[in-house]
Short mmCIF file of C-alpha atoms in Angstrom, two decimals:
data_model
loop_
_atom_site.label_atom_id
_atom_site.label_comp_id
_atom_site.label_asym_id
_atom_site.label_seq_id
_atom_site.Cartn_x
_atom_site.Cartn_y
_atom_site.Cartn_z
CA UNK T 1 20.57 -38.28 -13.77
CA UNK T 2 21.10 -39.89 -17.17
CA UNK T 3 24.59 -40.12 -18.72
CA UNK T 4 23.52 -37.52 -21.30
CA UNK T 5 22.39 -35.12 -18.59
CA UNK T 6 25.63 -35.73 -16.70
CA UNK T 7 27.58 -34.85 -19.83
CA UNK T 8 25.64 -31.59 -20.14
CA UNK T 9 26.18 -30.77 -16.51
CA UNK T 10 29.92 -31.39 -16.74
CA UNK T 11 30.75 -30.34 -20.29
CA UNK T 12 27.94 -28.93 -22.40
CA UNK T 13 30.20 -29.43 -25.43
CA UNK T 14 29.19 -29.56 -29.11
CA UNK T 15 29.35 -33.35 -29.29
CA UNK T 16 26.96 -33.76 -26.36
CA UNK T 17 24.58 -31.21 -27.83
CA UNK T 18 24.63 -33.10 -31.12
CA UNK T 19 23.70 -36.31 -29.28
CA UNK T 20 20.83 -34.49 -27.56
CA UNK T 21 19.62 -33.08 -30.88
CA UNK T 22 19.66 -36.56 -32.43
CA UNK T 23 17.43 -37.87 -29.62
CA UNK T 24 15.10 -34.88 -29.94
CA UNK T 25 14.72 -35.27 -33.70
CA UNK T 26 13.95 -38.96 -33.20
CA UNK T 27 11.27 -38.09 -30.66
CA UNK T 28 9.72 -35.42 -32.91
CA UNK T 29 9.18 -38.04 -35.66
CA UNK T 30 9.82 -35.80 -38.61
CA UNK T 31 8.62 -32.50 -37.15
CA UNK T 32 10.86 -29.49 -37.52
CA UNK T 33 12.86 -28.76 -34.37
CA UNK T 34 12.35 -25.01 -34.82
CA UNK T 35 8.59 -25.33 -35.36
CA UNK T 36 8.05 -27.79 -32.53
CA UNK T 37 10.28 -26.53 -29.73
CA UNK T 38 11.60 -23.06 -30.52
CA UNK T 39 9.37 -20.16 -29.45
CA UNK T 40 9.22 -16.77 -31.11
CA UNK T 41 7.99 -14.00 -28.81
CA UNK T 42 5.77 -11.06 -29.73
CA UNK T 43 8.99 -9.07 -30.07
CA UNK T 44 10.37 -11.49 -32.63
CA UNK T 45 12.90 -12.84 -30.16
CA UNK T 46 13.83 -16.51 -30.12
CA UNK T 47 13.56 -18.76 -27.06
CA UNK T 48 15.25 -22.13 -27.38
CA UNK T 49 14.35 -25.27 -25.41
CA UNK T 50 17.93 -25.73 -24.21
CA UNK T 51 20.75 -23.36 -23.29
CA UNK T 52 24.39 -24.24 -22.62
CA UNK T 53 27.55 -22.29 -21.92
CA UNK T 54 27.85 -21.73 -25.67
CA UNK T 55 24.73 -19.53 -25.44
CA UNK T 56 26.15 -17.43 -22.61
CA UNK T 57 26.30 -13.67 -23.12
CA UNK T 58 27.87 -10.95 -21.02
CA UNK T 59 25.08 -9.03 -19.30
CA UNK T 60 25.79 -6.14 -16.94
CA UNK T 61 24.78 -7.15 -13.43
CA UNK T 62 23.30 -5.03 -10.69
CA UNK T 63 25.01 -6.29 -7.54
CA UNK T 64 24.09 -3.44 -5.23
CA UNK T 65 23.43 -4.59 -1.68
CA UNK T 66 19.75 -4.66 -0.82
CA UNK T 67 18.11 -4.35 2.58
CA UNK T 68 17.39 -7.97 3.45
CA UNK T 69 14.34 -6.95 5.50
CA UNK T 70 12.95 -4.50 2.93
CA UNK T 71 14.64 -5.30 -0.38
CA UNK T 72 12.18 -3.20 -2.37
CA UNK T 73 9.58 -0.51 -1.80
CA UNK T 74 6.10 -2.02 -1.48
CA UNK T 75 4.03 0.73 -3.10
CA UNK T 76 0.22 0.86 -3.06
CA UNK T 77 -1.93 2.85 -5.48
CA UNK T 78 -4.73 5.03 -4.12
CA UNK T 79 -7.46 6.05 -6.58
CA UNK T 80 -10.78 6.34 -4.69
CA UNK T 81 -12.45 9.60 -5.82
CA UNK T 82 -13.11 10.74 -2.25
CA UNK T 83 -9.92 12.31 -0.80
CA UNK T 84 -11.01 11.47 2.74
CA UNK T 85 -11.61 7.82 1.84
CA UNK T 86 -8.32 7.78 -0.10
CA UNK T 87 -6.52 8.98 3.03
CA UNK T 88 -8.10 6.15 5.02
CA UNK T 89 -6.96 3.63 2.39
CA UNK T 90 -3.43 5.06 2.40
CA UNK T 91 -3.07 4.87 6.17
CA UNK T 92 -4.49 1.33 6.25
CA UNK T 93 -1.99 0.30 3.57
CA UNK T 94 0.95 1.84 5.42
CA UNK T 95 -0.11 0.26 8.70
CA UNK T 96 -0.61 -3.07 6.91
CA UNK T 97 2.90 -3.35 5.50
CA UNK T 98 3.13 -0.96 2.56
CA UNK T 99 6.12 1.38 2.51
CA UNK T 100 4.86 4.07 0.14
CA UNK T 101 1.86 5.33 -1.78
CA UNK T 102 1.16 6.11 -5.42
CA UNK T 103 -1.55 8.77 -5.49
CA UNK T 104 -3.51 8.78 -8.76
CA UNK T 105 -5.03 12.23 -9.26
CA UNK T 106 -8.02 13.21 -11.40
CA UNK T 107 -10.12 16.26 -10.44
CA UNK T 108 -13.20 14.65 -12.04
CA UNK T 109 -12.83 11.60 -9.79
CA UNK T 110 -13.34 9.24 -12.73
CA UNK T 111 -9.79 7.92 -12.89
CA UNK T 112 -8.35 8.85 -9.54
CA UNK T 113 -8.69 10.89 -6.39
CA UNK T 114 -10.67 14.09 -6.93
CA UNK T 115 -7.92 16.57 -6.14
CA UNK T 116 -7.85 20.07 -7.58
CA UNK T 117 -5.95 22.08 -4.97
CA UNK T 118 -3.34 21.89 -2.24
CA UNK T 119 -6.14 21.58 0.33
CA UNK T 120 -7.57 18.57 -1.49
CA UNK T 121 -4.14 16.94 -1.59
CA UNK T 122 -3.75 17.62 2.11
CA UNK T 123 -7.00 15.75 2.78
CA UNK T 124 -5.85 12.76 0.71
CA UNK T 125 -2.54 12.59 2.60
CA UNK T 126 -3.90 13.45 6.05
CA UNK T 127 -1.93 11.58 8.69
CA UNK T 128 0.90 10.56 6.35
CA UNK T 129 4.38 11.48 7.62
CA UNK T 130 5.88 12.80 4.39
CA UNK T 131 9.41 12.84 5.76
CA UNK T 132 9.18 9.08 6.34
CA UNK T 133 6.72 7.53 3.87
CA UNK T 134 7.55 8.06 0.21
CA UNK T 135 4.66 9.57 -1.76
CA UNK T 136 4.57 9.25 -5.54
CA UNK T 137 2.19 11.13 -7.81
CA UNK T 138 0.37 10.16 -10.99
CA UNK T 139 -1.19 13.40 -12.18
CA UNK T 140 -0.79 13.67 -15.96
CA UNK T 141 -0.77 17.24 -17.24
CA UNK T 142 -1.62 18.40 -13.73
CA UNK T 143 1.78 17.09 -12.62
CA UNK T 144 3.63 20.42 -12.12
CA UNK T 145 0.76 21.86 -10.06
CA UNK T 146 0.48 18.67 -7.99
CA UNK T 147 4.24 18.65 -7.45
CA UNK T 148 4.10 22.16 -6.04
CA UNK T 149 1.22 21.16 -3.75
CA UNK T 150 3.14 18.13 -2.50
CA UNK T 151 6.26 20.25 -2.01
CA UNK T 152 4.28 22.70 0.10
CA UNK T 153 2.79 19.88 2.20
CA UNK T 154 6.26 18.48 2.90
CA UNK T 155 7.14 21.86 4.46
CA UNK T 156 10.64 21.99 3.00
CA UNK T 157 11.82 18.88 4.89
CA UNK T 158 14.98 18.27 2.84
CA UNK T 159 15.03 14.51 3.39
CA UNK T 160 11.41 13.89 2.43
CA UNK T 161 11.52 10.93 -0.01
CA UNK T 162 9.07 12.39 -2.53
CA UNK T 163 8.52 11.05 -6.03
CA UNK T 164 6.96 13.83 -8.09
CA UNK T 165 6.74 11.49 -11.11
CA UNK T 166 6.30 14.30 -13.62
CA UNK T 167 5.42 12.62 -16.91
CA UNK T 168 3.60 14.75 -19.51
CA UNK T 169 4.68 12.45 -22.35
CA UNK T 170 2.61 9.57 -21.00
CA UNK T 171 -0.46 11.82 -20.72
CA UNK T 172 0.11 13.03 -24.28
CA UNK T 173 0.60 9.54 -25.71
CA UNK T 174 -2.50 8.13 -24.03
CA UNK T 175 -4.92 10.97 -24.75
CA UNK T 176 -3.52 11.91 -28.17
CA UNK T 177 -3.64 15.64 -27.42
CA UNK T 178 -1.98 18.15 -25.11
CA UNK T 179 -3.53 21.45 -23.93
CA UNK T 180 -0.90 23.61 -25.61
CA UNK T 181 2.36 22.47 -27.19
CA UNK T 182 3.68 19.26 -25.66
CA UNK T 183 7.22 20.68 -25.82
CA UNK T 184 6.03 23.47 -23.51
CA UNK T 185 4.58 20.96 -21.06
CA UNK T 186 7.87 19.06 -20.91
CA UNK T 187 9.87 22.24 -20.34
CA UNK T 188 7.37 23.61 -17.80
CA UNK T 189 7.57 20.35 -15.86
CA UNK T 190 11.37 20.52 -15.94
CA UNK T 191 11.34 24.11 -14.69
CA UNK T 192 9.13 23.20 -11.72
CA UNK T 193 11.18 20.07 -11.06
CA UNK T 194 14.47 21.96 -11.06
CA UNK T 195 13.11 24.49 -8.59
CA UNK T 196 11.85 21.74 -6.25
CA UNK T 197 15.11 19.80 -6.54
CA UNK T 198 16.92 22.59 -4.69
CA UNK T 199 14.75 21.94 -1.61
CA UNK T 200 14.18 18.19 -1.80
CA UNK T 201 17.54 16.52 -2.22
CA UNK T 202 16.13 12.97 -2.15
CA UNK T 203 13.16 13.53 -4.43
CA UNK T 204 12.86 11.93 -7.85
CA UNK T 205 11.51 14.38 -10.38
CA UNK T 206 10.43 12.60 -13.57
CA UNK T 207 9.10 9.14 -14.35
CA UNK T 208 10.23 7.87 -17.76
CA UNK T 209 8.06 4.98 -18.84
CA UNK T 210 6.72 3.20 -21.89
CA UNK T 211 3.61 2.12 -19.97
CA UNK T 212 1.26 3.59 -22.58
CA UNK T 213 2.79 1.40 -25.28
CA UNK T 214 2.40 -1.68 -23.09
CA UNK T 215 -1.17 -1.00 -22.02
CA UNK T 216 -2.16 -0.30 -25.64
CA UNK T 217 -0.99 -3.79 -26.64
CA UNK T 218 2.60 -3.04 -27.59
CA UNK T 219 5.53 -5.40 -27.25
CA UNK T 220 8.19 -5.37 -24.55
CA UNK T 221 10.69 -3.93 -27.02
CA UNK T 222 8.38 -1.06 -27.94
CA UNK T 223 7.73 -0.31 -24.27
CA UNK T 224 11.44 -0.29 -23.39
CA UNK T 225 12.32 1.85 -26.41
CA UNK T 226 9.68 4.45 -25.50
CA UNK T 227 10.90 4.41 -21.89
CA UNK T 228 14.48 5.08 -23.00
CA UNK T 229 13.45 7.86 -25.39
CA UNK T 230 11.37 9.52 -22.67
CA UNK T 231 14.29 9.34 -20.23
CA UNK T 232 16.54 11.12 -22.73
CA UNK T 233 13.93 13.79 -23.44
CA UNK T 234 13.41 14.48 -19.73
CA UNK T 235 17.14 14.58 -19.04
CA UNK T 236 17.61 17.14 -21.82
CA UNK T 237 14.77 19.27 -20.42
CA UNK T 238 16.27 19.20 -16.92
CA UNK T 239 19.69 20.21 -18.24
CA UNK T 240 18.08 23.04 -20.16
CA UNK T 241 16.42 24.09 -16.87
CA UNK T 242 19.73 24.30 -15.05
CA UNK T 243 20.70 20.87 -13.72
CA UNK T 244 23.93 19.12 -14.68
CA UNK T 245 23.57 16.03 -16.85
CA UNK T 246 24.52 13.83 -13.89
CA UNK T 247 21.98 15.55 -11.62
CA UNK T 248 19.33 15.23 -14.33
CA UNK T 249 19.72 11.49 -14.80
CA UNK T 250 20.01 11.03 -11.04
CA UNK T 251 16.51 12.49 -10.59
CA UNK T 252 14.72 10.34 -13.18
CA UNK T 253 13.00 7.06 -12.31
CA UNK T 254 12.24 4.39 -14.90
CA UNK T 255 8.81 2.78 -15.14
CA UNK T 256 8.38 -0.84 -16.29
CA UNK T 257 5.15 -2.82 -16.77
CA UNK T 258 4.99 -6.47 -15.72
CA UNK T 259 2.44 -9.09 -16.73
CA UNK T 260 2.01 -12.75 -15.88
CA UNK T 261 4.95 -13.98 -17.99
CA UNK T 262 7.45 -13.90 -15.17
CA UNK T 263 10.60 -14.99 -17.04
CA UNK T 264 10.03 -12.27 -19.62
CA UNK T 265 9.30 -9.83 -16.81
CA UNK T 266 12.58 -10.64 -15.07
CA UNK T 267 14.45 -10.11 -18.33
CA UNK T 268 12.56 -6.86 -19.01
CA UNK T 269 13.57 -5.28 -15.69
CA UNK T 270 17.18 -6.34 -16.25
CA UNK T 271 17.05 -5.05 -19.85
CA UNK T 272 15.77 -1.69 -18.56
CA UNK T 273 18.88 -1.47 -16.39
CA UNK T 274 21.10 -2.34 -19.36
CA UNK T 275 19.45 0.32 -21.51
CA UNK T 276 19.86 2.89 -18.76
CA UNK T 277 23.56 2.01 -18.42
CA UNK T 278 24.05 2.37 -22.19
CA UNK T 279 22.13 5.66 -22.30
CA UNK T 280 23.91 7.30 -19.39
CA UNK T 281 27.29 6.06 -20.62
CA UNK T 282 26.55 7.60 -24.02
CA UNK T 283 25.88 10.89 -22.23
CA UNK T 284 29.17 10.67 -20.35
CA UNK T 285 27.85 9.90 -16.86
CA UNK T 286 27.47 6.92 -14.56
CA UNK T 287 24.22 6.91 -12.58
CA UNK T 288 22.53 3.92 -10.95
CA UNK T 289 18.97 3.31 -12.19
CA UNK T 290 15.83 3.57 -10.06
CA UNK T 291 13.02 1.37 -11.35
CA UNK T 292 9.36 1.40 -10.41
CA UNK T 293 7.60 -1.72 -11.69
CA UNK T 294 3.81 -1.71 -12.04
CA UNK T 295 1.59 -4.67 -12.75
CA UNK T 296 -0.02 -4.74 -16.17
CA UNK T 297 -3.66 -3.74 -16.39
CA UNK T 298 -4.12 -5.22 -19.85
CA UNK T 299 -3.60 -8.74 -18.44
CA UNK T 300 -6.47 -8.52 -15.94
CA UNK T 301 -9.72 -10.40 -16.50
CA UNK T 302 -13.27 -9.72 -15.36
CA UNK T 303 -14.36 -13.34 -15.80
CA UNK T 304 -13.14 -15.47 -12.89
CA UNK T 305 -11.32 -12.45 -11.50
CA UNK T 306 -9.75 -14.62 -8.80
CA UNK T 307 -7.29 -15.86 -11.41
CA UNK T 308 -5.87 -12.34 -11.48
CA UNK T 309 -4.22 -13.20 -8.17
CA UNK T 310 -1.97 -15.64 -10.06
CA UNK T 311 -1.09 -13.05 -12.70
CA UNK T 312 -0.33 -10.40 -10.11
CA UNK T 313 1.83 -12.78 -8.09
CA UNK T 314 3.82 -13.61 -11.22
CA UNK T 315 4.27 -9.89 -11.92
CA UNK T 316 5.46 -9.27 -8.37
CA UNK T 317 7.86 -12.21 -8.60
CA UNK T 318 9.35 -10.82 -11.82
CA UNK T 319 9.83 -7.37 -10.32
CA UNK T 320 11.50 -8.76 -7.22
CA UNK T 321 13.82 -11.16 -9.03
CA UNK T 322 14.60 -8.59 -11.71
CA UNK T 323 15.65 -6.12 -9.02
CA UNK T 324 12.99 -3.38 -9.18
CA UNK T 325 13.34 -0.68 -6.52
CA UNK T 326 9.59 -0.20 -6.07
CA UNK T 327 6.74 -2.54 -7.02
CA UNK T 328 3.08 -1.57 -7.46
CA UNK T 329 0.58 -4.43 -7.73
CA UNK T 330 -3.00 -3.58 -8.65
CA UNK T 331 -5.93 -5.17 -6.86
CA UNK T 332 -7.24 -8.38 -8.43
CA UNK T 333 -10.65 -6.72 -8.90
CA UNK T 334 -9.44 -3.63 -10.76
CA UNK T 335 -10.90 -4.79 -14.09
CA UNK T 336 -14.33 -4.72 -12.44
CA UNK T 337 -14.26 -1.71 -10.13
CA UNK T 338 -12.50 -0.06 -7.23
CA UNK T 339 -11.11 -2.49 -4.64
CA UNK T 340 -12.66 -3.26 -1.30
CA UNK T 341 -10.53 -3.42 1.85
CA UNK T 342 -10.17 -7.16 1.23
CA UNK T 343 -8.82 -6.67 -2.30
CA UNK T 344 -6.36 -4.04 -1.12
CA UNK T 345 -5.15 -6.39 1.59
CA UNK T 346 -4.57 -9.10 -1.00
CA UNK T 347 -2.48 -6.69 -3.07
CA UNK T 348 -0.33 -5.88 -0.04
CA UNK T 349 -0.03 -9.41 1.23
CA UNK T 350 1.02 -10.80 -2.14
CA UNK T 351 4.14 -8.67 -1.96
CA UNK T 352 4.68 -9.32 1.73
CA UNK T 353 4.70 -13.07 1.12
CA UNK T 354 7.17 -12.68 -1.75
CA UNK T 355 9.33 -10.47 0.40
CA UNK T 356 9.14 -11.92 3.90
CA UNK T 357 8.34 -15.60 3.32
CA UNK T 358 9.84 -16.34 -0.11
CA UNK T 359 12.86 -14.08 0.61
CA UNK T 360 13.16 -13.02 -3.04
CA UNK T 361 15.27 -10.01 -2.16
CA UNK T 362 18.06 -11.81 -0.33
CA UNK T 363 20.14 -12.48 -3.45
CA UNK T 364 21.51 -9.75 -5.73
CA UNK T 365 20.50 -10.42 -9.34
CA UNK T 366 19.42 -14.05 -8.80
CA UNK T 367 18.82 -14.41 -12.57
CA UNK T 368 22.45 -13.57 -13.36
CA UNK T 369 24.36 -16.45 -14.90
CA UNK T 370 21.26 -18.28 -16.13
CA UNK T 371 22.03 -18.71 -19.82
CA UNK T 372 18.38 -18.48 -20.83
CA UNK T 373 17.63 -15.32 -18.85
CA UNK T 374 20.93 -13.67 -19.76
CA UNK T 375 20.23 -14.40 -23.42
CA UNK T 376 16.67 -13.07 -23.23
CA UNK T 377 17.84 -9.96 -21.36
CA UNK T 378 20.48 -9.32 -24.00
CA UNK T 379 18.05 -9.83 -26.89
CA UNK T 380 15.47 -7.49 -25.33
CA UNK T 381 18.03 -4.79 -24.61
CA UNK T 382 19.57 -4.92 -28.09
CA UNK T 383 16.21 -4.87 -29.87
CA UNK T 384 14.94 -2.03 -27.67
CA UNK T 385 18.12 -0.01 -28.23
CA UNK T 386 17.68 -0.38 -32.00
CA UNK T 387 14.05 0.75 -31.68
CA UNK T 388 15.14 3.67 -29.49
CA UNK T 389 17.65 4.68 -32.15
CA UNK T 390 14.84 4.66 -34.72
CA UNK T 391 12.84 7.01 -32.48
CA UNK T 392 15.81 9.35 -32.18
CA UNK T 393 16.42 9.20 -35.94
CA UNK T 394 12.81 10.32 -36.42
CA UNK T 395 13.54 13.47 -34.40
CA UNK T 396 13.05 12.25 -30.85
CA UNK T 397 10.17 10.89 -28.83
CA UNK T 398 7.76 13.78 -29.45
CA UNK T 399 8.19 13.64 -33.22
CA UNK T 400 7.91 9.85 -33.14
CA UNK T 401 4.63 10.08 -31.25
CA UNK T 402 3.23 12.84 -33.46
CA UNK T 403 4.16 11.09 -36.71
CA UNK T 404 2.53 7.83 -35.66
CA UNK T 405 5.82 5.91 -35.69
CA UNK T 406 5.19 4.62 -32.17
CA UNK T 407 1.45 4.09 -32.62
CA UNK T 408 1.89 2.12 -35.85
CA UNK T 409 4.37 -0.26 -34.25
CA UNK T 410 2.11 -0.73 -31.21
CA UNK T 411 -0.95 -1.36 -33.39
CA UNK T 412 0.91 -4.06 -35.31
CA UNK T 413 1.95 -5.78 -32.09
CA UNK T 414 -1.53 -5.50 -30.61
CA UNK T 415 -3.09 -7.09 -33.69
CA UNK T 416 -0.64 -9.98 -33.57
CA UNK T 417 -1.27 -10.58 -29.87
CA UNK T 418 -5.04 -10.42 -30.29
CA UNK T 419 -4.77 -12.99 -33.08
CA UNK T 420 -2.70 -15.26 -30.84
CA UNK T 421 -5.37 -15.12 -28.12
CA UNK T 422 -8.11 -15.69 -30.70
CA UNK T 423 -6.54 -18.90 -32.05
CA UNK T 424 -5.60 -19.96 -28.51
CA UNK T 425 -1.89 -20.20 -29.21
CA UNK T 426 -1.85 -17.86 -26.21
CA UNK T 427 -4.31 -18.60 -23.44
CA UNK T 428 -6.08 -16.65 -20.72
CA UNK T 429 -6.76 -18.78 -17.66
CA UNK T 430 -10.40 -18.67 -16.62
CA UNK T 431 -11.41 -17.00 -19.88
CA UNK T 432 -10.24 -18.83 -23.01
CA UNK T 433 -9.24 -21.98 -21.10
CA UNK T 434 -10.84 -23.56 -18.03
CA UNK T 435 -13.67 -21.03 -17.72
CA UNK T 436 -15.48 -21.17 -14.41
CA UNK T 437 -19.14 -21.90 -15.06
CA UNK T 438 -19.99 -21.00 -11.46
CA UNK T 439 -18.07 -17.75 -11.51
CA UNK T 440 -19.29 -15.29 -8.91
CA UNK T 441 -17.70 -11.87 -9.34
CA UNK T 442 -16.00 -10.57 -6.20
CA UNK T 443 -17.29 -7.48 -4.49
CA UNK T 444 -16.04 -4.08 -5.63
CA UNK T 445 -16.81 -0.49 -4.76
CA UNK T 446 -18.70 1.67 -7.23
CA UNK T 447 -18.78 5.21 -5.83
CA UNK T 448 -20.46 8.02 -7.73
CA UNK T 449 -17.39 9.92 -8.93
CA UNK T 450 -19.46 12.97 -9.85
CA UNK T 451 -20.27 13.46 -6.16
CA UNK T 452 -16.59 14.16 -5.47
CA UNK T 453 -15.61 16.04 -8.65
CA UNK T 454 -13.80 19.34 -8.14
CA UNK T 455 -12.65 22.14 -10.37
CA UNK T 456 -8.95 21.71 -11.05
CA UNK T 457 -6.58 24.44 -12.21
CA UNK T 458 -6.27 25.19 -15.91
CA UNK T 459 -3.32 23.21 -17.29
CA UNK T 460 -3.37 24.83 -20.72
CA UNK T 461 -0.14 26.48 -21.87
CA UNK T 462 0.12 29.17 -24.57
CA UNK T 463 0.25 27.97 -28.14
CA UNK T 464 -1.54 25.44 -30.34
CA UNK T 465 -2.43 22.00 -29.04
CA UNK T 466 -0.17 19.11 -30.02
CA UNK T 467 -1.70 15.94 -31.44
CA UNK T 468 -0.64 12.31 -31.88
CA UNK T 469 -2.42 9.00 -32.52
CA UNK T 470 -3.64 7.98 -29.06
CA UNK T 471 -2.27 4.82 -27.47
CA UNK T 472 -5.62 3.67 -26.12
CA UNK T 473 -5.44 1.04 -23.34
CA UNK T 474 -6.75 -2.43 -24.10
CA UNK T 475 -7.56 -5.46 -21.99
CA UNK T 476 -7.00 -8.68 -23.91
CA UNK T 477 -9.59 -10.72 -22.03
CA UNK T 478 -12.37 -8.25 -22.89
CA UNK T 479 -12.84 -9.73 -26.38
CA UNK T 480 -13.88 -13.06 -24.85
CA UNK T 481 -15.92 -11.94 -21.84
CA UNK T 482 -19.06 -10.75 -23.63
CA UNK T 483 -20.89 -7.62 -22.56
#
């Protein structure tokens, strides 16, 4: 260790920093320190090359004890259109180390399991012990119907750890239209949720997430702001349906998207907790957050798809270190097609290695006290809170979506990020840098979804359809992969 480094380790005072700056400026040979070494993120946040105690900020810490053997819920997504095949995948995942399942539902079978009735759901969950294995749903506008089906399958077992994940706002934001007024869908979901909450004391009811903003190319701040606004809207709907404000917040889970930038991902999960604390405190309650972290789909590449394993590992690392309660990692082949058994095993084992061999869950808030990560967490939380306040000033999340306030901000961020990839100031491994000339795409499954399509129930509610600019998902590598 050099004398200068020793001074920083022992003191970190202004004089030592000035000496360090003098050496840096000499090394840069006339270049601007800010231009050469300071990074500005897509959110407009500043990352410095050096942090000392002077940069320390007070960040609320989540020091809840975690199960050292199972510090988070390893959750696997099931989306094969055939309910019988989906059930086989689910059981294989649970037997292979997964703790829970996220069932993606689409009666057409194009974007999920072809489920249109309680019987179909029963086929997809055949053999799953619902009082032991948590089951989460992803059903869009079909959410209230699917929640009732899942409630019936659980046979009123009060301790069944269900996650109904009602989330009509995400469906509205992504498609740009709702079958009937979106306000009615939110209230209908809250009514169903409140009724089910009386039977299932451990069930989470709503998922509040800004995933649509992220997958459409938005920034971390825009995602977190949309998440916070959705949480408030769902809490209000649950209170209107009969729950207390504390019960309402206690039944809402937060959803966070994680890409390959693991330091930013760690800060994002911690910022989500800070935003939740600020929101619940503002509403006069104290409720611990529950966070489900999902890997980003916009970061996946088709070219040299094996490199997706690195991105997914980084996302899982960020979720674990950030303190997510449940982590969902996609298969590394998802940009190409549905995963084979091998790809699903890789998705499971990535988390198992992080959990059981790297022991990432054995320390509560391992990022706490790191000046850089505390600073980044604080910057993200403050910027997202300001953006959330702008959404509320516009009349709330529904009005902000309908007016294009959210979509305009996301479009601006997407354009900036696409430009950064185009000029290679941001790089995509295996695509824009170090492309693999001998790339052989991994195997995927390509079932005929039309063979499994079913007629789902009508989800239309009385009244005119609501409309908003759609937050259409993007995949950044697609622009460089050709046809």
